[in-house]
XYZ file of C-alpha atoms in Angstrom:
393
model
C 45.792 -1.894 -32.542
C 44.700 1.598 -31.508
C 40.931 1.702 -31.584
C 38.912 4.510 -33.084
C 37.535 7.003 -30.553
C 33.781 7.421 -30.072
C 33.253 11.111 -29.309
C 30.045 12.403 -27.740
C 28.562 15.862 -27.297
C 27.549 16.996 -23.820
C 25.447 20.066 -23.125
C 25.702 19.797 -19.338
C 27.202 17.626 -16.592
C 24.285 15.186 -16.525
C 24.586 14.499 -20.254
C 28.355 14.212 -19.975
C 28.103 11.526 -17.298
C 25.473 9.651 -19.312
C 27.689 9.772 -22.418
C 30.609 8.172 -20.594
C 28.397 5.581 -18.890
C 26.912 4.522 -22.225
C 30.252 4.057 -23.954
C 31.779 7.341 -25.132
C 35.583 7.435 -25.096
C 35.597 11.223 -24.996
C 33.203 14.166 -24.795
C 33.315 17.663 -26.214
C 31.709 20.554 -24.367
C 31.418 24.328 -24.587
C 32.224 26.962 -22.005
C 30.087 29.990 -21.269
C 32.058 31.967 -23.862
C 33.895 31.409 -27.166
C 31.668 28.439 -28.121
C 29.322 28.099 -31.090
C 26.381 26.655 -29.154
C 25.439 29.800 -27.236
C 21.928 28.467 -26.496
C 23.181 25.303 -24.797
C 23.519 25.336 -21.010
C 27.297 25.158 -21.410
C 29.861 24.827 -18.652
C 31.327 27.254 -16.155
C 35.036 26.880 -15.415
C 34.167 25.087 -12.178
C 31.931 22.683 -14.090
C 34.660 22.122 -16.698
C 37.000 21.130 -13.871
C 34.372 18.726 -12.511
C 33.957 17.283 -16.012
C 37.709 16.821 -16.488
C 38.098 15.156 -13.083
C 35.171 12.824 -13.813
C 36.498 11.914 -17.272
C 40.045 11.271 -16.110
C 38.877 9.015 -13.271
C 37.307 6.867 -15.985
C 40.469 7.100 -18.137
C 38.487 9.055 -20.728
C 39.016 12.426 -22.392
C 37.392 15.847 -22.372
C 37.690 18.481 -25.120
C 36.482 22.094 -24.897
C 35.255 24.112 -27.871
C 36.612 27.611 -28.458
C 35.489 27.560 -32.064
C 33.797 30.885 -32.770
C 35.093 33.182 -35.497
C 36.701 35.944 -33.436
C 35.944 39.609 -33.968
C 37.969 42.171 -32.017
C 35.535 42.318 -29.107
C 35.530 38.523 -28.778
C 39.228 38.486 -27.940
C 38.642 40.094 -24.544
C 39.505 37.543 -21.883
C 40.604 34.766 -24.219
C 44.151 34.484 -22.847
C 42.915 34.204 -19.262
C 40.307 31.665 -20.338
C 42.881 29.503 -22.136
C 45.179 29.670 -19.112
C 42.292 28.414 -16.967
C 41.657 25.519 -19.349
C 45.357 24.665 -19.288
C 45.425 24.612 -15.491
C 42.250 22.494 -15.390
C 44.087 20.000 -17.635
C 41.539 19.611 -20.420
C 42.707 17.125 -23.045
C 42.407 19.583 -25.939
C 40.661 22.688 -27.170
C 38.773 22.724 -30.474
C 39.291 25.941 -32.446
C 38.523 27.306 -35.888
C 40.300 30.681 -35.920
C 44.036 30.194 -36.732
C 44.842 33.204 -34.541
C 44.277 31.024 -31.482
C 47.085 28.692 -32.532
C 49.615 31.492 -32.039
C 47.990 32.562 -28.760
C 48.087 29.007 -27.425
C 51.730 28.499 -28.421
C 52.720 31.766 -26.727
C 50.638 31.699 -23.540
C 49.441 28.121 -22.936
C 51.939 25.836 -24.682
C 50.790 22.606 -23.018
C 47.237 22.936 -24.394
C 46.628 20.480 -27.223
C 44.902 21.883 -30.288
C 42.195 20.324 -32.454
C 40.976 22.167 -35.556
C 37.169 22.437 -35.652
C 34.999 21.371 -38.574
C 34.147 25.091 -38.736
C 37.529 25.610 -40.377
C 36.109 23.683 -43.352
C 39.185 21.514 -43.964
C 38.681 19.442 -47.109
C 42.168 18.564 -48.385
C 45.499 17.100 -47.332
C 47.565 20.242 -47.963
C 45.524 22.167 -45.405
C 45.820 19.316 -42.920
C 49.618 19.291 -43.384
C 49.670 23.062 -42.854
C 47.929 22.639 -39.506
C 50.223 19.721 -38.659
C 53.281 21.928 -39.230
C 51.676 24.525 -36.942
C 51.652 22.021 -34.075
C 48.023 20.979 -34.252
C 47.352 17.431 -33.000
C 44.021 16.717 -34.692
C 41.898 18.066 -37.535
C 38.125 17.651 -37.646
C 37.358 17.366 -41.341
C 34.490 19.226 -42.960
C 31.230 17.297 -43.136
C 31.398 17.526 -46.924
C 34.435 15.219 -47.188
C 33.837 11.840 -48.844
C 35.123 8.393 -47.904
C 37.744 8.566 -50.642
C 38.790 12.045 -49.502
C 39.205 10.773 -45.936
C 41.411 7.917 -47.081
C 43.548 10.128 -49.339
C 43.949 12.832 -46.689
C 45.078 10.258 -44.135
C 47.569 8.721 -46.589
C 48.957 12.186 -47.418
C 49.255 13.353 -43.812
C 49.087 10.447 -41.318
C 47.373 13.018 -39.127
C 44.939 12.295 -36.301
C 41.649 12.900 -38.151
C 38.152 13.262 -36.737
C 34.935 13.010 -38.756
C 31.247 13.355 -38.034
C 29.382 10.085 -37.679
C 25.807 11.002 -36.812
C 23.543 14.015 -36.343
C 22.385 17.252 -37.890
C 24.007 18.659 -41.012
C 24.511 22.245 -42.150
C 22.958 23.193 -45.477
C 26.004 25.330 -46.288
C 29.637 24.279 -46.152
C 30.868 23.811 -42.586
C 31.671 27.191 -41.041
C 30.670 29.140 -44.149
C 26.991 29.920 -43.479
C 25.696 33.488 -43.207
C 21.955 32.775 -43.577
C 21.342 33.440 -39.894
C 23.259 36.715 -40.081
C 21.292 37.833 -43.127
C 17.780 36.864 -42.038
C 17.919 37.380 -38.253
C 21.080 39.400 -37.535
C 22.295 36.517 -35.358
C 25.869 35.496 -36.144
C 25.977 31.787 -36.955
C 29.765 31.752 -36.628
C 29.774 33.315 -33.169
C 27.243 31.026 -31.506
C 23.980 32.651 -32.585
C 22.747 30.395 -35.403
C 18.968 30.732 -35.835
C 18.851 27.596 -38.023
C 17.330 29.434 -40.968
C 17.908 26.303 -43.072
C 15.134 24.687 -40.981
C 12.661 27.498 -41.750
C 9.721 26.830 -44.046
C 9.170 29.492 -46.726
C 6.284 30.410 -49.022
C 7.183 29.299 -52.519
C 5.272 32.266 -53.954
C 2.163 34.299 -53.180
C -0.070 32.339 -55.596
C 0.472 28.862 -54.164
C 0.131 27.343 -50.713
C 3.161 25.111 -51.253
C 5.840 25.490 -48.592
C 9.512 25.298 -49.511
C 12.575 24.543 -47.411
C 16.299 23.988 -47.826
C 16.631 21.703 -44.820
C 19.233 18.956 -44.898
C 18.408 15.478 -43.672
C 20.480 14.183 -40.788
C 23.731 12.256 -41.149
C 23.746 8.561 -40.226
C 26.826 6.458 -40.967
C 25.852 3.387 -38.934
C 25.974 1.286 -42.110
C 29.533 2.493 -42.838
C 31.362 1.668 -39.594
C 33.776 -0.776 -41.247
C 34.551 1.575 -44.128
C 34.967 4.555 -41.808
C 37.455 2.853 -39.511
C 39.435 1.513 -42.447
C 39.942 5.008 -43.928
C 42.414 5.668 -41.100
C 40.381 8.287 -39.198
C 40.835 8.079 -35.423
C 37.740 9.769 -33.981
C 34.068 9.361 -34.864
C 31.989 12.273 -33.663
C 28.309 12.538 -32.746
C 26.666 15.931 -33.270
C 24.292 17.288 -30.647
C 25.238 19.420 -27.642
C 21.597 20.600 -27.619
C 20.195 17.051 -27.681
C 18.443 15.260 -24.821
C 19.858 12.806 -22.296
C 17.856 10.009 -23.921
C 19.242 10.879 -27.352
C 22.834 10.840 -26.082
C 22.394 7.524 -24.245
C 20.686 5.853 -27.196
C 23.024 7.011 -29.959
C 26.216 6.397 -27.996
C 24.990 2.955 -26.895
C 24.165 1.918 -30.471
C 27.464 3.090 -31.948
C 29.428 1.579 -29.063
C 27.923 -1.806 -29.937
C 28.649 -1.402 -33.645
C 32.251 -0.244 -33.175
C 33.009 -2.999 -30.654
C 31.421 -5.576 -32.943
C 33.733 -4.470 -35.770
C 36.836 -4.992 -33.641
C 35.504 -8.307 -32.303
C 34.774 -9.545 -35.855
C 31.062 -10.011 -35.185
C 29.480 -7.017 -36.904
C 26.512 -8.901 -38.352
C 23.662 -7.681 -40.529
C 21.205 -8.585 -37.763
C 22.997 -6.377 -35.244
C 23.296 -3.545 -37.736
C 19.611 -3.662 -38.680
C 18.557 -3.744 -35.018
C 20.667 -0.719 -34.101
C 19.600 1.157 -37.240
C 15.972 0.677 -36.242
C 16.732 2.186 -32.842
C 18.673 5.082 -34.365
C 15.861 5.796 -36.834
C 13.476 6.490 -33.953
C 15.671 8.570 -31.675
C 15.467 11.705 -33.844
C 12.520 13.121 -35.750
C 14.223 13.791 -39.079
C 15.113 11.349 -41.832
C 18.792 10.491 -42.215
C 21.179 9.530 -45.015
C 24.908 8.914 -45.528
C 25.191 12.417 -47.022
C 28.609 13.028 -48.693
C 30.286 9.826 -47.514
C 29.728 7.686 -50.596
C 28.274 10.086 -53.152
C 27.919 13.769 -53.894
C 24.959 14.813 -51.764
C 21.879 15.416 -53.898
C 18.113 15.949 -53.655
C 17.692 12.635 -51.825
C 19.697 14.056 -48.918
C 17.603 17.203 -48.624
C 14.076 18.324 -47.822
C 12.505 20.665 -50.335
C 8.725 20.624 -50.444
C 7.132 19.257 -47.320
C 8.557 17.282 -44.460
C 7.133 15.589 -41.420
C 8.994 15.581 -38.119
C 7.091 13.460 -35.628
C 8.261 13.087 -32.044
C 7.680 9.795 -30.247
C 7.313 8.730 -26.635
C 9.854 5.898 -26.627
C 11.672 7.138 -23.513
C 9.676 5.638 -20.635
C 11.859 6.210 -17.593
C 15.289 6.201 -15.995
C 16.522 4.015 -13.136
C 17.355 5.932 -9.959
C 18.172 2.919 -7.779
C 18.024 -0.881 -7.675
C 17.569 -3.040 -4.577
C 19.398 -6.338 -5.097
C 17.589 -7.979 -2.180
C 13.995 -7.178 -3.190
C 14.777 -6.803 -6.916
C 12.732 -3.596 -7.117
C 13.910 -0.801 -9.371
C 13.131 2.786 -8.456
C 12.504 4.761 -11.622
C 11.621 8.279 -12.658
C 8.869 8.078 -15.272
C 9.106 10.078 -18.517
C 6.289 8.760 -20.765
C 3.151 6.666 -20.397
C 3.376 2.899 -19.965
C 1.154 0.200 -18.480
C 1.392 -2.951 -16.413
C 1.649 -6.110 -18.566
C 3.397 -4.067 -21.248
C 6.618 -5.483 -22.719
C 9.395 -2.888 -22.649
C 13.149 -2.754 -23.273
C 15.717 -1.830 -20.614
C 19.227 -0.847 -21.681
C 22.137 0.753 -19.905
C 25.754 0.661 -18.778
C 27.614 -2.643 -18.446
C 25.951 -4.028 -21.613
C 22.489 -4.127 -20.046
C 19.953 -4.743 -22.814
C 16.899 -6.976 -22.383
C 13.124 -7.033 -22.761
C 10.783 -7.484 -19.817
C 7.049 -7.681 -19.255
C 6.105 -5.305 -16.466
C 4.139 -7.248 -13.877
C 2.968 -4.487 -11.561
C 3.636 -0.780 -11.162
C 3.772 0.883 -7.747
C 4.177 4.469 -6.615
C 6.959 5.240 -4.158
C 4.683 4.284 -1.232
C 3.956 0.913 -2.897
C 0.388 1.750 -3.859
C -0.399 -0.286 -6.974
C -1.086 1.552 -10.237
C -2.349 0.151 -13.521
C -0.324 2.665 -15.546
C 2.395 5.282 -15.275
C 0.641 8.508 -16.210
C 2.555 11.375 -14.634
C 5.887 12.606 -16.021
C 8.757 12.415 -13.522
C 6.668 10.465 -11.016
C 8.781 8.138 -8.854
C 7.715 4.535 -9.390
C 8.717 0.995 -8.407
C 8.759 -2.058 -10.660
C 10.195 -5.519 -10.077
C 13.092 -6.518 -12.345
C 14.781 -9.859 -11.725
C 17.878 -9.004 -13.753
C 20.209 -6.682 -11.864
C 20.225 -3.049 -12.972
C 22.536 -0.118 -12.373
C 21.676 3.516 -11.822
C 20.920 5.493 -15.005
C 19.713 2.461 -16.968
C 16.861 3.485 -19.265
C 13.394 2.077 -19.921
C 12.090 2.473 -23.464
C 9.472 1.116 -25.839
C 10.320 -2.337 -27.187
C 11.320 -2.210 -30.861
């Protein structure tokens, strides 16, 4: 049985490596041009090559976004850029403008093509059109329901990708012009100002604030149903998200997907991972369009609270098997005698009471107070580099 792909965002090389270590089967990234996340660090061509080489050594995949809506001036350099991606041997490009299909077929015929969610594909006829054009995968619009997914797969038997977790657009995928209108920043060419997250005055007579912000998507409770629709890739949103966010979300969904295939997806496991996922972002989440027409319960209107937490305590830089001391880089405050959770690659996941905390010269401390300070703690269970310390849930 071919297993569903878990697809992670990566805003830079560090996040890409973390995504693979924590269980992603593939990552999607943006280059310095032609990508919708203009404010992300994004990847130079040299960095894309490093990313491809790293992914392929792990037998994993790397996709590059070229998904802006092209105006005439945006076409400058696109053929040379695509030729570079072809020579680097990326696994696919993700595009939304159909013009690029013809350019790829003419100039870079070995490049595989995925259609971006920005193309707003919501029906089987459109998927079959792209299939006839030589496209290998279609990323369905976020507004597609479970039943739509199943019907589209049955009509097309196409490689389909759907969003699994992360931020939602208030408008239909790829159809928003709020940013253009309010800020003169083109949302469909990488400049989205996220106007849907703004808070507006309802009127001049009342202090009430009004918003049109959408709650986040979270389909952790629908893993079984998702896989059984026939879709082949489950995508996490978030090229602008933190390393901790990527590690946490990918780790949780890796466990849930593997549990499905191993026939041990229990309610206890689901509830535990949902608790973790509920704390990793500061917005509420829902299943959005998956099992109902999204309504007021999936949206913020009057008032919302987005509270950040300090769950991310540190990251493991090294582990000495002989002395059993872990060298960590601290991120948030924690104390000796505190019970914390450590999770990481190779299915590392356990709770531990911190006995003593030392600085890098082995001076004892009663607490870790300084962000990015290098510390030592004793951990009897073997760790690997890039394991993460967090608050116990």
